[in-house]
């Protein structure tokens, strides 16, 4: 019995277990049994991953319609992403224990499970199915906010996510035509992907992944929806969609040159929006853009060190970004807003949330001894080794920018700065526990001699290169010194500008971004078109109908059995002559045609 | 669960001396800003000084200059923050900028 269970677990995609737990969470109404399922599901998924029986070969397949669907295949890189997703799903379930909302619990787990299942899928159709499931399930986490703004944002979110899925399917169709199969093993291998120049389907795939990864100009769904999700929903959303896209980029497009610039631009532009944004959850969404940019850039560079950097960064980022969203989720839950203008001084009654937020902020800023330093250093070094001066400067600039918006702005304006007079209770125990677990990972991974850095580097796809980097480059005096110089001088700039009152005060309002294009001019154009059609439409339809009726009547009057051409002896003669001409043509064709 | 905070969540019923002041109360001291400035300033000076004693291995030539990271960090952060003034004028709008017209359309 035990052996059968072990064998079953070792051949089951951990994502399926989490999805099943999500379905159960909806039907189980008791709070304690539902808590057991929501936390136990991801933990069982972790057990399944640990027990996986083989690397780089199909562990579960489905044959249907003359095609083989690889439902479960474990690669080294999928372990990094899958493990981070499973940890995030477990921590998120703990964070949401107070919710008592079966629908949110259920959708959060189905969403997480779909992302995990896609990470361990071995063919494009299986990825497509779970790609779409992530979109459909996650939209409930925005909808459940219950506000009209959240409803509109969720519809915009759903539209663009489904579009991404459709593009992925189109890409899959081309790849099927080119390679005759959709199994990854036939057209990609670890570190070798598709070519945008040679593979027509690759372009569709690239845009599909670009939407989910929130490439520049395709990024607005992220800020739009994450800031309007429920206080637990934004935590869940922050972990999966963009990182699933990063995983897919890692598999399909390692070394794709255009990703270097796309990623570098992604790291830089959100910094400017984040500095003037008032909603701290939106600031975190911009920060998410910035962090994913580092990963995208590393994938574009494509060397083993850079690809290790992208995977390590994703692992650390899923945890520390979740931690930051959790701290803002706790503030949202207790205060009802995350707008900087309405916060400040919350440390008095929410000190533990403040401490956890600071740990997340130190991690994302890549302070030595925290996880961000261990992860981001790989990418920065990989860019340096390739002597890409401009890209390296952009990433360095973005690193200082991260300190501004996530390292300082988030904790400072929420918990310190001016006293808002609000004295909310500390976050509930389950939230503190979840934040505590995430904080533990941030420190364990980042602090030397605790074994966390070795654990993370040992998981990476190019393990040997990672271990050499760990021994020779990570903790060198000059590396730690230069990182501390960058961050401490940036912090000094904050203090100086704040003291001389040059730091722009937080102000209520929205910040225009590229979504202005479709929420204003395009929206107005559509409204105008609708108004014009409502007036001109009936008249134009009437004219078209009258015209087509006259044409039909004329044709009928000419060609029908009672029509002009059928009247009199002419029609009979014409029929005879037509038959004669046809017979001549057929005889000629028989004589002169090919034999 | 509604996102609107229930009334009982908004107010802490404990005495006026809050637990958080034990850990962070110093940040509300009138001189806290000055002390932080001095502390960070001294730390920054120490790090800058260390640059003259530690040999750095750089792969980007620009970074070989002494105090490159310190100056870059200060300038980048300062530039980003100062850009906030014109950017807010350019891109900042009232909170209901999008909603009224979209509401009208739906309603």
XYZ file of C-alpha atoms in Angstrom:
702
model
C 0.000 0.000 0.000
C 2.760 2.393 1.033
C 4.819 1.483 -2.004
C 1.823 2.015 -4.297
C 1.209 5.438 -2.800
C 4.883 6.363 -3.151
C 4.885 5.164 -6.751
C 1.729 7.134 -7.498
C 3.167 10.289 -5.911
C 6.446 9.936 -7.778
C 4.558 9.908 -11.093
C 2.038 12.665 -10.305
C 2.551 16.241 -11.425
C 2.550 18.218 -8.124
C 0.332 20.803 -9.806
C -2.475 18.254 -10.174
C -2.417 17.645 -6.424
C -2.663 21.378 -5.713
C -5.511 21.777 -8.240
C -7.354 18.870 -6.615
C -6.848 20.497 -3.213
C -8.293 23.694 -4.676
C -11.389 21.876 -5.905
C -11.843 20.242 -2.512
C -11.379 23.580 -0.752
C -14.496 24.871 -2.472
C -16.754 22.027 -1.350
C -15.397 21.586 2.182
C -17.212 24.027 4.436
C -15.631 23.309 7.824
C -12.850 25.774 8.598
C -10.380 23.284 10.047
C -10.806 20.630 7.330
C -10.468 23.369 4.682
C -7.297 24.656 6.351
C -5.927 21.102 6.312
C -6.665 20.837 2.594
C -5.371 24.294 1.605
C -2.081 23.853 3.459
C -1.841 20.083 3.035
C -2.358 20.191 -0.743
C 0.800 22.179 -1.543
C 2.737 20.197 1.087
C 1.688 16.947 -0.571
C 2.745 18.506 -3.877
C 6.156 19.209 -2.315
C 6.364 15.564 -1.288
C 5.517 14.497 -4.836
C 8.255 16.725 -6.227
C 10.821 15.383 -3.778
C 9.851 11.823 -4.737
C 9.980 12.353 -8.535
C 11.532 9.265 -9.994
C 13.530 10.570 -12.964
C 14.897 13.708 -14.601
C 14.302 14.763 -18.209
C 12.024 11.905 -19.170
C 8.230 11.656 -19.260
C 6.805 10.445 -15.953
C 3.142 10.608 -16.942
C 1.704 10.730 -20.460
C -1.729 10.722 -22.060
C -2.371 9.425 -25.573
C -5.300 11.062 -27.316
C -6.167 11.884 -30.944
C -2.912 10.318 -32.196
C -0.952 12.677 -29.976
C 1.060 12.136 -26.842
C 0.611 14.693 -24.072
C 3.443 14.744 -21.548
C 1.675 15.581 -18.308
C 4.705 15.326 -16.066
C 8.380 15.766 -16.840
C 10.939 17.145 -14.436
C 13.887 19.238 -15.611
C 16.466 20.850 -13.350
C 15.108 24.342 -14.067
C 11.521 23.268 -13.470
C 12.522 22.062 -10.000
C 13.698 25.603 -9.100
C 10.468 27.256 -10.262
C 8.191 24.439 -9.117
C 9.692 24.365 -5.636
C 9.351 28.142 -5.278
C 5.715 27.927 -6.468
C 4.943 25.164 -3.977
C 6.525 27.085 -1.095
C 4.583 30.196 -2.138
C 1.310 28.235 -2.371
C 1.823 26.840 1.139
C 2.730 30.217 2.643
C -0.149 31.925 0.821
C -2.609 29.389 2.211
C -1.402 30.148 5.734
C -1.649 33.887 5.045
C -5.281 33.479 3.925
C -6.438 31.256 6.802
C -8.501 34.052 8.381
C -10.405 34.583 5.111
C -13.165 31.998 5.496
C -13.895 32.383 1.811
C -14.126 29.021 0.007
C -14.147 30.583 -3.464
C -10.950 32.578 -2.925
C -9.219 29.648 -1.212
C -10.239 27.385 -4.038
C -9.268 29.712 -6.882
C -5.950 30.621 -5.264
C -4.995 26.949 -5.114
C -6.268 26.110 -8.606
C -4.315 29.096 -9.942
C -1.155 28.015 -8.104
C -1.683 24.402 -9.148
C -2.134 25.392 -12.795
C 1.138 27.341 -12.747
C 2.916 24.389 -11.116
C 1.370 21.908 -13.553
C 2.497 24.048 -16.508
C 6.015 24.173 -15.050
C 6.208 20.386 -15.092
C 4.414 19.885 -18.432
C 6.358 18.386 -21.312
C 4.374 19.561 -24.335
C 2.855 22.801 -25.584
C -0.810 21.769 -25.466
C -0.568 20.762 -21.820
C 1.127 24.105 -21.134
C -1.652 25.883 -23.049
C -4.398 24.226 -20.987
C -2.807 25.233 -17.680
C -1.756 28.626 -19.075
C -5.446 29.415 -19.634
C -6.445 27.890 -16.310
C -4.133 30.328 -14.515
C -5.986 33.192 -16.237
C -9.502 31.950 -15.551
C -8.893 31.024 -11.912
C -6.855 34.072 -10.921
C -9.438 36.562 -12.148
C -11.616 35.675 -9.156
C -8.923 37.011 -6.839
C -9.500 40.448 -8.362
C -13.275 40.147 -8.772
C -13.747 39.249 -5.123
C -12.735 42.753 -4.085
C -16.281 43.572 -5.039
C -15.699 47.154 -6.201
C -16.689 48.475 -9.658
C -13.018 49.383 -10.293
C -11.965 45.825 -9.456
C -14.641 44.443 -11.779
C -13.410 46.543 -14.703
C -9.780 45.769 -13.961
C -10.583 42.057 -13.777
C -12.243 42.154 -17.203
C -9.243 43.952 -18.707
C -7.000 41.392 -16.983
C -8.994 38.429 -18.260
C -9.059 39.780 -21.807
C -5.306 40.198 -22.076
C -4.548 36.906 -20.316
C -6.827 34.982 -22.656
C -5.210 36.768 -25.605
C -1.869 35.486 -24.366
C -3.276 31.951 -24.365
C -4.662 32.307 -27.879
C -1.279 33.523 -29.146
C 0.379 30.593 -27.436
C -2.007 28.238 -29.209
C -1.253 29.880 -32.563
C 2.451 29.464 -31.869
C 1.839 25.821 -31.002
C 0.013 25.312 -34.305
C 3.007 26.604 -36.276
C 5.422 24.524 -34.222
C 3.276 21.445 -34.840
C 3.473 22.153 -38.563
C 7.231 22.640 -38.436
C 8.324 19.846 -36.102
C 5.368 17.426 -36.359
C 5.088 17.229 -32.584
C 4.520 19.528 -29.616
C 6.683 17.615 -27.176
C 9.431 19.883 -25.847
C 12.100 17.229 -26.311
C 11.612 17.473 -30.080
C 12.388 21.169 -30.418
C 14.118 22.466 -27.288
C 16.653 21.256 -24.768
C 18.047 22.800 -21.595
C 19.797 26.001 -22.636
C 18.758 25.635 -26.308
C 15.522 27.211 -27.455
C 13.556 28.407 -30.458
C 14.783 31.002 -32.936
C 12.676 34.082 -33.660
C 14.282 34.260 -37.125
C 13.894 30.616 -38.186
C 10.770 29.347 -36.422
C 7.544 31.116 -37.516
C 5.607 29.917 -34.466
C 8.249 31.350 -32.176
C 7.013 34.907 -32.745
C 3.498 34.099 -31.515
C 4.960 32.245 -28.567
C 7.282 35.152 -27.796
C 4.435 37.687 -27.695
C 2.285 35.323 -25.619
C 5.056 35.012 -23.061
C 5.770 38.738 -23.322
C 2.217 39.537 -22.266
C 2.419 37.308 -19.196
C 5.909 38.525 -18.331
C 4.627 42.105 -18.656
C 7.107 43.320 -21.266
C 7.251 47.119 -21.701
C 3.979 48.431 -23.213
C 2.352 45.073 -22.445
C 2.774 45.601 -18.707
C -0.256 47.617 -17.618
C -2.478 44.670 -16.725
C -0.095 44.034 -13.846
C -0.382 47.407 -12.087
C -4.043 47.652 -13.016
C -5.133 44.335 -11.508
C -2.722 43.566 -8.664
C -3.492 46.832 -6.918
C -7.237 46.129 -7.069
C -7.168 42.483 -5.972
C -8.233 41.406 -2.503
C -5.679 41.729 0.283
C -4.843 38.027 -0.046
C -5.386 37.949 -3.815
C -2.530 40.315 -4.624
C -0.171 38.113 -2.576
C -1.203 35.061 -4.578
C -1.077 36.904 -7.916
C 2.427 38.211 -7.260
C 3.919 34.733 -7.196
C 2.778 32.881 -10.281
C 1.793 34.535 -13.583
C 4.919 36.533 -14.368
C 7.271 33.869 -13.040
C 5.540 31.188 -15.106
C 6.266 33.393 -18.117
C 9.893 33.758 -16.998
C 10.107 29.977 -16.728
C 8.690 29.593 -20.244
C 11.101 32.209 -21.624
C 13.909 30.308 -19.922
C 12.834 27.095 -21.670
C 11.953 28.499 -25.116
C 14.206 31.525 -25.634
C 17.500 31.246 -23.728
C 20.110 33.426 -25.411
C 17.563 35.386 -27.473
C 19.370 38.716 -27.938
C 16.294 40.939 -27.949
C 15.513 39.830 -24.410
C 18.652 41.569 -23.158
C 17.319 45.000 -24.107
C 13.708 44.206 -23.279
C 14.799 43.079 -19.830
C 17.074 46.071 -19.262
C 14.302 48.500 -20.229
C 11.942 46.604 -17.916
C 14.301 47.171 -15.014
C 14.581 50.915 -15.604
C 11.221 52.387 -16.612
C 9.132 51.208 -13.620
C 11.526 53.019 -11.281
C 10.240 56.393 -12.503
C 6.576 55.447 -12.179
C 7.073 53.940 -8.724
C 8.573 57.136 -7.302
C 5.390 59.134 -7.924
C 2.806 56.385 -7.355
C 0.713 56.813 -4.228
C -0.809 53.328 -3.962
C 1.848 51.157 -2.332
C 0.469 47.943 -3.875
C 0.846 49.586 -7.274
C 4.398 50.554 -6.313
C 5.008 46.874 -5.588
C 3.553 45.969 -8.977
C 5.997 48.349 -10.694
C 8.723 46.852 -8.582
C 7.659 43.412 -9.788
C 8.099 44.648 -13.371
C 11.562 45.857 -12.500
C 12.581 42.549 -10.909
C 11.241 40.429 -13.762
C 13.350 42.660 -16.033
C 16.524 41.353 -14.380
C 15.392 37.780 -15.067
C 14.418 38.500 -18.682
C 17.752 40.213 -19.325
C 19.636 37.256 -17.843
C 17.710 34.822 -20.061
C 18.659 36.947 -23.063
C 22.339 36.757 -22.187
C 21.968 33.008 -22.116
C 25.299 31.968 -20.582
C 25.155 29.280 -17.890
C 25.894 31.901 -15.212
C 23.143 34.207 -16.505
C 20.591 31.386 -16.809
C 21.456 30.357 -13.256
C 20.927 34.008 -12.301
C 17.455 34.122 -13.841
C 16.371 30.951 -12.053
C 17.886 31.925 -8.700
C 16.410 35.415 -8.947
C 12.964 33.966 -9.669
C 13.206 31.643 -6.668
C 14.265 34.379 -4.252
C 11.915 36.933 -5.799
C 8.804 34.753 -5.485
C 9.416 34.640 -1.731
C 10.505 38.201 -0.960
C 7.976 39.806 -3.293
C 5.287 37.657 -1.702
C 6.515 38.853 1.693
C 6.241 42.516 0.653
C 2.746 41.960 -0.775
C 1.823 40.144 2.445
C 2.928 43.100 4.563
C 0.829 45.428 2.406
C -2.000 42.873 2.484
C -1.907 42.998 6.286
C -2.036 46.801 6.150
C -4.926 46.626 3.680
C -6.773 44.200 5.949
C -6.300 46.287 9.078
C -6.467 49.831 7.698
C -8.539 49.346 4.529
C -6.106 51.133 2.225
C -2.518 51.016 1.008
C -2.364 54.615 -0.167
C 0.758 56.281 1.192
C -1.104 59.540 1.815
C -3.365 57.753 4.301
C -0.687 55.715 6.046
C 2.305 56.426 8.251
C 3.340 55.633 11.800
C 1.827 52.145 11.763
C 4.917 50.707 13.461
C 3.333 51.615 16.797
C 0.686 48.932 16.608
C 1.944 46.736 13.762
C 5.608 46.323 14.721
C 5.980 42.705 13.579
C 4.434 43.452 10.199
C 6.900 46.372 9.978
C 9.852 44.095 10.787
C 8.787 41.538 8.184
C 8.275 44.309 5.625
C 11.805 45.596 6.322
C 13.210 42.073 5.827
C 11.409 41.870 2.463
C 12.668 45.348 1.576
C 16.274 44.460 2.470
C 15.995 41.281 0.405
C 14.627 42.916 -2.717
C 17.232 45.690 -2.411
C 19.928 42.977 -2.427
C 21.581 43.950 0.835
C 24.306 41.439 1.664
C 23.017 38.762 4.093
C 19.623 38.717 2.357
C 18.376 36.525 -0.483
C 18.289 39.202 -3.194
C 22.057 39.677 -2.967
C 22.721 35.978 -3.473
C 20.354 35.788 -6.448
C 20.869 39.082 -8.282
C 24.666 38.933 -8.090
C 24.692 36.070 -10.593
C 22.954 38.199 -13.224
C 25.033 41.315 -12.573
C 28.245 39.308 -12.812
C 27.054 37.534 -15.975
C 26.435 40.910 -17.646
C 29.817 42.168 -16.455
C 31.624 39.069 -17.776
C 30.117 39.790 -21.208
C 31.402 43.404 -20.995
C 27.963 44.830 -21.807
C 28.642 48.244 -20.324
C 25.341 49.991 -21.145
C 23.191 47.058 -20.046
C 25.243 46.726 -16.869
C 24.817 50.455 -16.120
C 21.074 50.160 -16.678
C 20.832 47.244 -14.256
C 22.983 49.070 -11.710
C 20.738 52.122 -12.021
C 17.713 49.877 -11.557
C 19.323 48.372 -8.447
C 19.498 51.829 -6.874
C 15.919 52.386 -8.056
C 14.744 49.213 -6.297
C 16.107 50.598 -3.048
C 14.098 53.762 -3.636
C 10.681 52.240 -4.266
C 10.726 48.882 -2.504
C 13.600 49.238 -0.063
C 12.662 52.593 1.410
C 9.359 53.928 0.109
C 7.207 50.913 1.030
C 8.277 50.459 4.672
C 8.946 54.159 5.275
C 5.601 55.569 4.125
C 3.523 52.728 5.557
C 5.097 52.257 8.953
C 7.127 55.416 9.666
C 7.120 58.897 8.044
C 4.403 61.176 9.427
C 1.984 59.770 12.005
C -1.351 59.161 10.307
C -2.975 58.785 13.723
C -4.214 55.319 12.760
C -3.749 52.682 15.419
C -4.835 49.405 13.825
C -4.337 46.070 15.512
C -1.321 43.980 14.608
C -1.941 41.532 11.749
C -3.664 38.255 12.699
C -1.426 35.410 13.843
C -1.770 33.426 10.616
C -0.574 36.432 8.597
C 2.380 36.948 10.930
C 3.222 33.247 10.706
C 3.179 33.360 6.881
C 5.326 36.501 6.857
C 7.658 34.877 9.392
C 8.146 31.812 7.192
C 8.842 33.984 4.136
C 11.281 36.090 6.192
C 13.054 32.934 7.318
C 13.627 31.960 3.672
C 14.908 35.463 2.825
C 17.508 35.255 5.585
C 18.310 31.546 5.287
C 19.077 31.877 1.601
C 21.043 35.088 1.989
C 23.008 34.558 5.197
C 26.291 32.704 4.770
C 26.967 29.555 6.809
C 23.276 28.744 7.270
C 23.275 26.425 4.267
C 20.533 28.255 2.352
C 22.825 29.731 -0.284
C 24.364 26.315 -0.932
C 20.862 24.823 -1.124
C 19.684 27.354 -3.712
C 22.863 27.215 -5.779
C 22.777 23.418 -5.608
C 19.323 23.447 -7.192
C 20.323 25.618 -10.147
C 20.356 24.168 -13.673
C 24.118 24.643 -14.089
C 25.121 23.490 -10.641
C 28.881 23.312 -11.160
C 29.102 26.886 -12.479
C 26.967 28.058 -9.560
C 29.216 26.376 -7.014
C 32.345 27.877 -8.584
C 30.699 31.320 -8.407
C 29.750 30.726 -4.773
C 33.298 29.774 -3.829
C 35.175 32.393 -5.839
C 32.994 35.461 -6.362
C 29.900 35.832 -4.181
C 31.289 36.702 -0.775
C 34.520 38.414 -1.834
C 35.383 41.627 -0.001
C 35.198 43.787 -3.109
C 31.805 42.389 -4.114
C 30.245 43.014 -0.706
C 31.931 46.412 -0.442
C 30.730 47.678 -3.830
C 27.166 46.516 -3.173
C 27.179 48.228 0.236
C 28.600 51.409 -1.318
C 25.838 51.478 -3.911
C 23.048 50.961 -1.374
C 24.356 53.051 1.527
C 25.088 56.043 -0.703
C 21.660 55.677 -2.290
C 20.139 55.644 1.214
C 22.218 58.709 2.056
C 20.722 60.441 -0.976
C 17.245 59.671 0.397
C 18.092 61.103 3.809
C 19.685 64.239 2.353
C 16.798 64.893 -0.070
C 14.271 64.271 2.685
C 16.039 66.660 5.056
C 16.227 69.450 2.486
C 12.570 68.756 1.518
C 13.385 67.801 -2.045
C 11.743 64.368 -1.787
C 8.383 64.718 -3.586
C 5.641 64.394 -0.946
C 3.066 61.676 -1.486
C -0.003 63.027 -3.215
C -3.409 61.545 -3.938
C -4.110 60.834 -7.590
C -3.402 58.438 -10.420
C -0.298 58.281 -12.584
C -0.773 58.016 -16.316
C 0.959 55.070 -17.945
C 0.671 53.391 -21.335
C -2.805 52.114 -20.447
C -3.914 55.716 -20.935
C -3.816 54.940 -24.663
C -6.583 52.333 -24.468
C -8.415 53.761 -21.480
C -8.674 57.262 -22.951
C -8.127 57.915 -26.734
C -8.995 54.372 -27.817
C -11.890 54.230 -25.395
C -13.188 57.593 -26.646
C -12.746 56.453 -30.258
C -14.829 53.351 -29.523
C -17.486 55.378 -27.719
C -17.584 57.830 -30.657
C -17.804 54.965 -33.162
C -20.649 53.477 -31.150
C -22.483 56.805 -31.046
C -22.037 57.340 -34.785
C -23.226 53.809 -35.520
C -26.261 54.171 -33.293
C -27.354 57.150 -35.403
C -26.080 56.269 -38.870
C -26.432 52.523 -38.472
C -30.199 52.166 -39.004
C -30.139 54.523 -42.009
C -27.134 52.736 -43.539
C -28.657 49.310 -42.844
C -31.944 50.432 -44.444
C -30.170 51.733 -47.547
C -28.147 48.534 -47.873
C -31.279 46.426 -47.498
C -33.156 48.465 -50.109
C -30.212 48.200 -52.515
C -29.819 44.428 -52.064
C -33.604 43.925 -52.462
C -33.545 45.841 -55.751
C -30.536 43.830 -57.017
C -32.270 40.569 -56.058
C -35.509 41.605 -57.748
C -33.631 42.532 -60.899
C -31.756 39.186 -60.996
C -34.988 37.312 -60.373
C -36.750 39.287 -63.076
C -33.997 38.348 -65.526
C -32.959 34.764 -64.768
C -35.870 33.054 -62.987
C -38.055 30.534 -64.966
C -40.589 33.310 -65.286
C -37.854 35.874 -66.064
C -37.139 37.816 -69.244
C -34.573 35.287 -70.566
C -37.052 32.392 -70.279
C -39.762 34.022 -72.314
C -40.392 33.176 -75.993
C -38.567 30.821 -78.450
C -35.230 32.505 -77.795
C -34.715 30.668 -74.530
C -35.230 27.234 -76.109
C -32.890 28.097 -78.979
C -30.321 29.474 -76.578
C -30.400 26.229 -74.584
C -29.795 24.192 -77.763
C -26.931 26.434 -78.897
C -25.322 26.356 -75.442
C -25.427 22.531 -75.529
C -23.861 22.482 -78.976
C -21.024 24.833 -77.973
C -20.356 22.759 -74.824
C -20.240 19.553 -76.898
C -17.744 21.107 -79.334
C -15.500 22.254 -76.501
C -15.537 18.767 -74.944
C -14.689 17.048 -78.256
C -11.814 19.493 -78.877
C -10.558 18.891 -75.366
C -10.544 15.137 -75.980
C -8.642 15.522 -79.248
C -5.958 18.038 -78.249
C -5.760 17.331 -74.526
C -2.921 15.334 -72.919
C -3.093 11.522 -73.125
C -14.427 38.658 3.234
C -15.052 42.260 2.345
C -12.024 44.491 1.757
C -13.591 47.252 3.853
C -12.056 46.895 7.246
C -14.537 45.942 9.937
C -14.875 48.557 12.637
C -13.360 46.318 15.274
C -10.177 46.029 13.243
C -9.485 49.718 12.957
C -8.772 50.569 16.567
C -6.318 49.039 18.951
C -7.856 48.763 22.407
C -4.555 48.496 24.244
C -3.129 51.338 26.376
C -1.638 54.412 24.704
C 1.930 53.047 24.994
C 2.052 50.755 21.992
C 4.221 47.673 21.738
C 5.872 48.900 18.555
C 7.379 51.860 20.364
C 9.637 49.446 22.205
C 11.360 48.590 18.917
C 10.899 51.667 16.771
C 9.950 54.440 19.198
C 13.316 56.092 18.600
C 12.218 56.926 15.062
C 9.712 59.439 16.457
C 12.369 61.262 18.486
C 12.723 64.874 17.239
C 16.416 64.300 16.537
C 15.954 60.890 14.914
C 16.395 62.293 11.426
C 19.635 64.006 12.351
C 21.022 60.943 14.134
C 20.125 58.708 11.201
C 21.789 61.173 8.838
C 24.959 61.158 10.959
C 24.961 57.361 11.268
C 24.442 56.722 7.565
C 26.870 59.527 6.688
C 29.631 57.998 8.822
C 28.897 54.529 7.416
C 29.009 55.907 3.875
C 32.288 57.714 4.571
C 33.788 54.498 5.948
C 32.706 52.535 2.891
C 34.068 55.221 0.591
C 37.366 55.184 2.430
C 37.550 51.393 2.228
C 37.538 51.724 -1.556
C 41.117 52.985 -1.348
C 42.311 49.907 0.526
C 40.433 47.096 -1.191
C 41.529 45.874 -4.591
C 38.525 45.441 -6.879
C 38.203 43.018 -9.813
C 36.035 44.777 -12.376
C 34.871 43.526 -15.774
C 33.391 46.912 -16.739
C 36.102 49.546 -17.230
C 33.952 52.441 -16.031
C 33.590 50.805 -12.648
C 37.347 50.842 -12.061
C 37.264 54.480 -10.884
C 37.557 54.907 -7.138
C 34.209 55.424 -5.428
C 32.367 54.595 -8.648
C 29.610 52.613 -6.907
C 29.191 55.208 -4.162
C 28.825 58.106 -6.563
C 26.650 56.097 -8.948
C 24.321 55.022 -6.115
C 23.972 58.572 -4.814
C 23.463 60.094 -8.268
C 21.059 57.403 -9.490
C 18.891 57.583 -6.389
C 18.972 61.371 -6.350
C 18.155 61.524 -10.056
C 15.202 59.189 -9.685
C 13.774 61.107 -6.737
C 14.256 64.515 -8.334
C 12.672 63.285 -11.563
C 9.527 62.746 -9.502
C 8.782 66.503 -9.477
C 8.430 67.045 -13.259
C 7.038 63.551 -13.803
C 4.204 64.116 -11.358
C 3.316 67.357 -13.130
C 3.387 65.540 -16.462
C 1.675 62.287 -15.524
C -0.227 62.977 -12.312
C -4.041 63.209 -12.548
C -6.918 63.335 -10.053
C -7.998 60.044 -8.486
C -11.257 59.888 -10.428
C -9.525 60.585 -13.751
C -10.575 57.319 -15.400
C -13.669 56.341 -13.544
C -16.404 58.906 -14.267
C -16.495 58.444 -18.021
C -16.168 54.663 -17.864
C -18.945 54.652 -15.260
C -21.134 56.735 -17.569
C -20.613 54.260 -20.336
C -21.568 51.321 -18.171
C -24.368 53.020 -16.480
